[in-house]
PDB file of N, CA and C in Angstrom:
ATOM      1  N   UNK E   1      -8.945   2.376 -18.206  1.00  0.00           N
ATOM      2  CA  UNK E   1      -9.200   1.142 -17.024  1.00  0.00           C
ATOM      3  C   UNK E   1      -9.382   2.213 -15.451  1.00  0.00           C
ATOM      4  N   UNK E   2     -10.408   0.913 -15.055  1.00  0.00           N
ATOM      5  CA  UNK E   2     -10.868   1.861 -13.246  1.00  0.00           C
ATOM      6  C   UNK E   2      -9.171   0.607 -12.538  1.00  0.00           C
ATOM      7  N   UNK E   3      -8.469   0.851 -11.440  1.00  0.00           N
ATOM      8  CA  UNK E   3      -7.876   0.410 -11.013  1.00  0.00           C
ATOM      9  C   UNK E   3      -9.473  -0.419  -9.811  1.00  0.00           C
ATOM     10  N   UNK E   4      -8.395  -0.773  -9.802  1.00  0.00           N
ATOM     11  CA  UNK E   4      -9.144  -2.505  -8.811  1.00  0.00           C
ATOM     12  C   UNK E   4      -7.962  -2.556  -7.432  1.00  0.00           C
ATOM     13  N   UNK E   5      -8.620  -1.611  -5.853  1.00  0.00           N
ATOM     14  CA  UNK E   5      -8.083  -1.314  -4.667  1.00  0.00           C
ATOM     15  C   UNK E   5      -7.883  -3.036  -4.057  1.00  0.00           C
ATOM     16  N   UNK E   6      -7.105  -3.094  -3.609  1.00  0.00           N
ATOM     17  CA  UNK E   6      -7.175  -3.774  -2.115  1.00  0.00           C
ATOM     18  C   UNK E   6      -6.327  -3.989  -1.634  1.00  0.00           C
ATOM     19  N   UNK E   7      -6.947  -4.205  -0.231  1.00  0.00           N
ATOM     20  CA  UNK E   7      -5.748  -4.334   1.288  1.00  0.00           C
ATOM     21  C   UNK E   7      -5.515  -5.711   1.460  1.00  0.00           C
ATOM     22  N   UNK E   8      -4.447  -5.979   2.031  1.00  0.00           N
ATOM     23  CA  UNK E   8      -3.991  -7.234   2.607  1.00  0.00           C
ATOM     24  C   UNK E   8      -4.342  -8.034   3.544  1.00  0.00           C
ATOM     25  N   UNK E   9      -4.267  -9.055   2.839  1.00  0.00           N
ATOM     26  CA  UNK E   9      -4.794 -10.357   3.664  1.00  0.00           C
ATOM     27  C   UNK E   9      -4.785  -9.789   5.740  1.00  0.00           C
ATOM     28  N   UNK E  10      -3.174  -9.676   5.648  1.00  0.00           N
ATOM     29  CA  UNK E  10      -2.774  -9.402   6.818  1.00  0.00           C
ATOM     30  C   UNK E  10      -3.163  -7.996   7.537  1.00  0.00           C
ATOM     31  N   UNK E  11      -4.578  -7.364   6.722  1.00  0.00           N
ATOM     32  CA  UNK E  11      -3.908  -6.193   7.739  1.00  0.00           C
ATOM     33  C   UNK E  11      -5.939  -6.239   8.667  1.00  0.00           C
ATOM     34  N   UNK E  12      -5.695  -5.723   9.298  1.00  0.00           N
ATOM     35  CA  UNK E  12      -7.114  -6.301  10.781  1.00  0.00           C
ATOM     36  C   UNK E  12      -7.801  -5.968  10.507  1.00  0.00           C
ATOM     37  N   UNK E  13      -9.209  -6.132   9.170  1.00  0.00           N
ATOM     38  CA  UNK E  13     -10.282  -5.059   8.941  1.00  0.00           C
ATOM     39  C   UNK E  13     -10.346  -4.708   8.586  1.00  0.00           C
ATOM     40  N   UNK E  14     -11.716  -4.031   8.679  1.00  0.00           N
ATOM     41  CA  UNK E  14     -12.581  -3.185   8.164  1.00  0.00           C
ATOM     42  C   UNK E  14     -12.537  -2.118   8.877  1.00  0.00           C
ATOM     43  N   UNK E  15     -12.383  -2.317  10.277  1.00  0.00           N
ATOM     44  CA  UNK E  15     -11.929  -0.966  10.980  1.00  0.00           C
ATOM     45  C   UNK E  15     -10.201  -0.191  11.511  1.00  0.00           C
ATOM     46  N   UNK E  16      -9.324  -1.308  11.037  1.00  0.00           N
ATOM     47  CA  UNK E  16      -7.811  -0.814  10.827  1.00  0.00           C
ATOM     48  C   UNK E  16      -7.142   0.455  10.575  1.00  0.00           C
ATOM     49  N   UNK E  17      -7.176   0.572  12.178  1.00  0.00           N
ATOM     50  CA  UNK E  17      -6.219   2.350  11.904  1.00  0.00           C
ATOM     51  C   UNK E  17      -5.266   2.140  11.249  1.00  0.00           C
ATOM     52  N   UNK E  18      -4.535   1.273  10.695  1.00  0.00           N
ATOM     53  CA  UNK E  18      -2.973   1.648   9.958  1.00  0.00           C
ATOM     54  C   UNK E  18      -3.529   0.862   8.642  1.00  0.00           C
ATOM     55  N   UNK E  19      -3.632   1.155   7.200  1.00  0.00           N
ATOM     56  CA  UNK E  19      -3.843   0.312   6.185  1.00  0.00           C
ATOM     57  C   UNK E  19      -4.241   1.216   5.437  1.00  0.00           C
ATOM     58  N   UNK E  20      -3.254   0.801   4.342  1.00  0.00           N
ATOM     59  CA  UNK E  20      -3.125   0.751   2.683  1.00  0.00           C
ATOM     60  C   UNK E  20      -3.874   0.199   2.163  1.00  0.00           C
ATOM     61  N   UNK E  21      -3.894   0.675   1.001  1.00  0.00           N
ATOM     62  CA  UNK E  21      -4.677  -0.263  -0.055  1.00  0.00           C
ATOM     63  C   UNK E  21      -3.248  -0.505  -1.315  1.00  0.00           C
ATOM     64  N   UNK E  22      -3.946  -1.328  -2.761  1.00  0.00           N
ATOM     65  CA  UNK E  22      -2.508  -1.572  -3.189  1.00  0.00           C
ATOM     66  C   UNK E  22      -3.527  -1.294  -4.472  1.00  0.00           C
ATOM     67  N   UNK E  23      -3.264  -1.096  -5.300  1.00  0.00           N
ATOM     68  CA  UNK E  23      -3.690  -1.023  -6.748  1.00  0.00           C
ATOM     69  C   UNK E  23      -2.224  -1.745  -8.123  1.00  0.00           C
ATOM     70  N   UNK E  24      -2.594  -2.576  -9.258  1.00  0.00           N
ATOM     71  CA  UNK E  24      -1.728  -2.349  -9.944  1.00  0.00           C
ATOM     72  C   UNK E  24      -1.873  -1.595 -11.173  1.00  0.00           C
ATOM     73  N   UNK E  25      -1.001  -0.410 -11.909  1.00  0.00           N
ATOM     74  CA  UNK E  25      -1.129   0.706 -12.331  1.00  0.00           C
ATOM     75  C   UNK E  25      -0.350  -0.242 -14.080  1.00  0.00           C
ATOM     76  N   UNK E  26      -0.189   0.323 -14.806  1.00  0.00           N
ATOM     77  CA  UNK E  26       0.712   0.559 -16.257  1.00  0.00           C
ATOM     78  C   UNK E  26       1.624   0.920 -15.602  1.00  0.00           C
ATOM     79  N   UNK E  27       2.537  -0.186 -15.082  1.00  0.00           N
ATOM     80  CA  UNK E  27       3.833   0.202 -14.768  1.00  0.00           C
ATOM     81  C   UNK E  27       4.188   0.691 -13.833  1.00  0.00           C
ATOM     82  N   UNK E  28       3.302   0.256 -12.878  1.00  0.00           N
ATOM     83  CA  UNK E  28       3.750  -0.303 -11.001  1.00  0.00           C
ATOM     84  C   UNK E  28       2.740  -0.240 -10.749  1.00  0.00           C
ATOM     85  N   UNK E  29       2.962   0.098  -9.054  1.00  0.00           N
ATOM     86  CA  UNK E  29       1.911   0.482  -8.186  1.00  0.00           C
ATOM     87  C   UNK E  29       1.519   1.802  -7.375  1.00  0.00           C
ATOM     88  N   UNK E  30      -0.113   2.095  -7.089  1.00  0.00           N
ATOM     89  CA  UNK E  30      -1.133   2.744  -6.305  1.00  0.00           C
ATOM     90  C   UNK E  30      -1.035   2.347  -4.866  1.00  0.00           C
ATOM     91  N   UNK E  31      -0.600   2.981  -4.350  1.00  0.00           N
ATOM     92  CA  UNK E  31      -1.094   3.034  -2.760  1.00  0.00           C
ATOM     93  C   UNK E  31      -1.909   4.118  -2.587  1.00  0.00           C
ATOM     94  N   UNK E  32      -2.414   3.960  -1.511  1.00  0.00           N
ATOM     95  CA  UNK E  32      -3.587   4.971  -1.172  1.00  0.00           C
ATOM     96  C   UNK E  32      -4.215   4.362   0.534  1.00  0.00           C
ATOM     97  N   UNK E  33      -4.728   5.863   1.480  1.00  0.00           N
ATOM     98  CA  UNK E  33      -4.774   5.632   2.533  1.00  0.00           C
ATOM     99  C   UNK E  33      -6.098   4.937   3.153  1.00  0.00           C
ATOM    100  N   UNK E  34      -5.898   3.867   3.204  1.00  0.00           N
ATOM    101  CA  UNK E  34      -8.061   3.325   3.623  1.00  0.00           C
ATOM    102  C   UNK E  34      -8.713   3.347   3.295  1.00  0.00           C
ATOM    103  N   UNK E  35      -8.568   4.629   4.743  1.00  0.00           N
ATOM    104  CA  UNK E  35      -9.661   5.180   5.205  1.00  0.00           C
ATOM    105  C   UNK E  35     -10.008   6.956   4.259  1.00  0.00           C
ATOM    106  N   UNK E  36      -9.220   6.723   3.485  1.00  0.00           N
ATOM    107  CA  UNK E  36      -9.539   7.888   3.269  1.00  0.00           C
ATOM    108  C   UNK E  36      -9.533   7.902   1.709  1.00  0.00           C
ATOM    109  N   UNK E  37     -10.195   6.893   0.565  1.00  0.00           N
ATOM    110  CA  UNK E  37     -10.149   6.438  -0.529  1.00  0.00           C
ATOM    111  C   UNK E  37      -9.992   7.587  -1.721  1.00  0.00           C
ATOM    112  N   UNK E  38     -11.169   8.611  -1.578  1.00  0.00           N
ATOM    113  CA  UNK E  38     -11.081   9.981  -2.448  1.00  0.00           C
ATOM    114  C   UNK E  38      -9.721  11.020  -2.067  1.00  0.00           C
ATOM    115  N   UNK E  39      -8.764  10.739  -1.012  1.00  0.00           N
ATOM    116  CA  UNK E  39      -7.424  11.565  -0.959  1.00  0.00           C
ATOM    117  C   UNK E  39      -6.507  11.294  -1.728  1.00  0.00           C
ATOM    118  N   UNK E  40      -4.650  12.010  -1.745  1.00  0.00           N
ATOM    119  CA  UNK E  40      -4.305  11.485  -2.619  1.00  0.00           C
ATOM    120  C   UNK E  40      -3.800  10.290  -2.451  1.00  0.00           C
ATOM    121  N   UNK E  41      -2.974   9.777  -4.028  1.00  0.00           N
ATOM    122  CA  UNK E  41      -2.254   8.806  -4.118  1.00  0.00           C
ATOM    123  C   UNK E  41      -0.972   8.657  -4.744  1.00  0.00           C
ATOM    124  N   UNK E  42      -0.475   7.164  -4.457  1.00  0.00           N
ATOM    125  CA  UNK E  42       1.008   7.867  -4.356  1.00  0.00           C
ATOM    126  C   UNK E  42       1.498   6.729  -5.966  1.00  0.00           C
ATOM    127  N   UNK E  43       2.057   6.960  -6.698  1.00  0.00           N
ATOM    128  CA  UNK E  43       2.116   5.894  -8.021  1.00  0.00           C
ATOM    129  C   UNK E  43       3.917   5.809  -7.782  1.00  0.00           C
ATOM    130  N   UNK E  44       3.921   4.148  -7.412  1.00  0.00           N
ATOM    131  CA  UNK E  44       5.579   4.023  -7.352  1.00  0.00           C
ATOM    132  C   UNK E  44       6.207   3.094  -8.455  1.00  0.00           C
ATOM    133  N   UNK E  45       7.294   2.974  -8.921  1.00  0.00           N
ATOM    134  CA  UNK E  45       7.547   1.637 -10.601  1.00  0.00           C
ATOM    135  C   UNK E  45       7.528   0.520  -9.232  1.00  0.00           C
ATOM    136  N   UNK E  46       6.851  -0.692 -10.541  1.00  0.00           N
ATOM    137  CA  UNK E  46       7.476  -1.492  -9.799  1.00  0.00           C
ATOM    138  C   UNK E  46       9.060  -1.736  -8.850  1.00  0.00           C
ATOM    139  N   UNK E  47       9.926  -1.687  -9.749  1.00  0.00           N
ATOM    140  CA  UNK E  47      11.098  -1.647  -9.106  1.00  0.00           C
ATOM    141  C   UNK E  47      11.110  -0.752  -7.685  1.00  0.00           C
ATOM    142  N   UNK E  48      10.953  -0.022  -7.536  1.00  0.00           N
ATOM    143  CA  UNK E  48      10.262   1.202  -6.602  1.00  0.00           C
ATOM    144  C   UNK E  48       9.791   0.249  -5.047  1.00  0.00           C
ATOM    145  N   UNK E  49       8.914  -0.158  -5.930  1.00  0.00           N
ATOM    146  CA  UNK E  49       7.962  -1.028  -4.404  1.00  0.00           C
ATOM    147  C   UNK E  49       8.559  -1.984  -4.034  1.00  0.00           C
ATOM    148  N   UNK E  50       9.411  -2.717  -5.027  1.00  0.00           N
ATOM    149  CA  UNK E  50       9.397  -4.018  -5.194  1.00  0.00           C
ATOM    150  C   UNK E  50      10.528  -3.836  -3.368  1.00  0.00           C
ATOM    151  N   UNK E  51      11.531  -3.034  -3.718  1.00  0.00           N
ATOM    152  CA  UNK E  51      12.666  -2.042  -3.439  1.00  0.00           C
ATOM    153  C   UNK E  51      12.152  -1.934  -1.804  1.00  0.00           C
ATOM    154  N   UNK E  52      10.899  -1.143  -1.764  1.00  0.00           N
ATOM    155  CA  UNK E  52      10.483  -0.778  -0.253  1.00  0.00           C
ATOM    156  C   UNK E  52       9.667  -2.043   0.574  1.00  0.00           C
ATOM    157  N   UNK E  53       9.069  -2.892  -0.132  1.00  0.00           N
ATOM    158  CA  UNK E  53       8.527  -4.329   0.477  1.00  0.00           C
ATOM    159  C   UNK E  53      10.208  -5.141   0.910  1.00  0.00           C
ATOM    160  N   UNK E  54      11.483  -4.777   0.032  1.00  0.00           N
ATOM    161  CA  UNK E  54      12.088  -5.222   0.400  1.00  0.00           C
ATOM    162  C   UNK E  54      13.038  -5.702   2.119  1.00  0.00           C
ATOM    163  N   UNK E  55      13.227  -3.669   1.752  1.00  0.00           N
ATOM    164  CA  UNK E  55      13.536  -2.758   2.986  1.00  0.00           C
ATOM    165  C   UNK E  55      12.491  -2.711   4.477  1.00  0.00           C
ATOM    166  N   UNK E  56      10.930  -3.360   4.261  1.00  0.00           N
ATOM    167  CA  UNK E  56      10.236  -3.548   5.388  1.00  0.00           C
ATOM    168  C   UNK E  56      10.268  -5.187   5.835  1.00  0.00           C
ATOM    169  N   UNK E  57      10.508  -6.469   4.738  1.00  0.00           N
ATOM    170  CA  UNK E  57      11.663  -7.356   5.192  1.00  0.00           C
ATOM    171  C   UNK E  57      12.538  -7.292   5.803  1.00  0.00           C
ATOM    172  N   UNK E  58      13.316  -7.091   5.856  1.00  0.00           N
ATOM    173  CA  UNK E  58      14.751  -6.587   6.658  1.00  0.00           C
ATOM    174  C   UNK E  58      15.147  -5.775   7.935  1.00  0.00           C
ATOM    175  N   UNK E  59      13.414  -5.185   7.812  1.00  0.00           N
ATOM    176  CA  UNK E  59      13.788  -4.231   8.768  1.00  0.00           C
ATOM    177  C   UNK E  59      14.480  -3.453   8.847  1.00  0.00           C
ATOM    178  N   UNK E  60      14.936  -2.542   7.829  1.00  0.00           N
ATOM    179  CA  UNK E  60      15.555  -1.653   7.068  1.00  0.00           C
ATOM    180  C   UNK E  60      14.905  -0.305   8.107  1.00  0.00           C
ATOM    181  N   UNK E  61      13.783  -0.518   7.664  1.00  0.00           N
ATOM    182  CA  UNK E  61      12.486   0.620   8.574  1.00  0.00           C
ATOM    183  C   UNK E  61      11.741   1.091   9.862  1.00  0.00           C
ATOM    184  N   UNK E  62      12.825  -0.194  10.548  1.00  0.00           N
ATOM    185  CA  UNK E  62      11.861  -0.411  12.052  1.00  0.00           C
ATOM    186  C   UNK E  62      12.134   0.921  12.590  1.00  0.00           C
ATOM    187  N   UNK E  63      11.793   1.168  13.607  1.00  0.00           N
ATOM    188  CA  UNK E  63      11.911   2.360  14.185  1.00  0.00           C
ATOM    189  C   UNK E  63      12.967   1.842  15.438  1.00  0.00           C
ATOM    190  N   UNK E  64      14.132   2.834  15.918  1.00  0.00           N
ATOM    191  CA  UNK E  64      14.611   1.916  17.282  1.00  0.00           C
ATOM    192  C   UNK E  64      13.852   1.988  18.936  1.00  0.00           C
TER     193      UNK E  64
END
């Protein structure tokens, strides 16, 4: 199965310098740099991705 990668609708568009793309994978989520689609990719479990999103929303990962 070929992954269907997508960017967030909140991204700044095609020229956004800080954007990732996501793809649904069997048992998880794929993450890659939108500027380097043929580069490295990260695969995380669904629970791990949900935990990351929750921490981001709560501001746990914000820089001081």
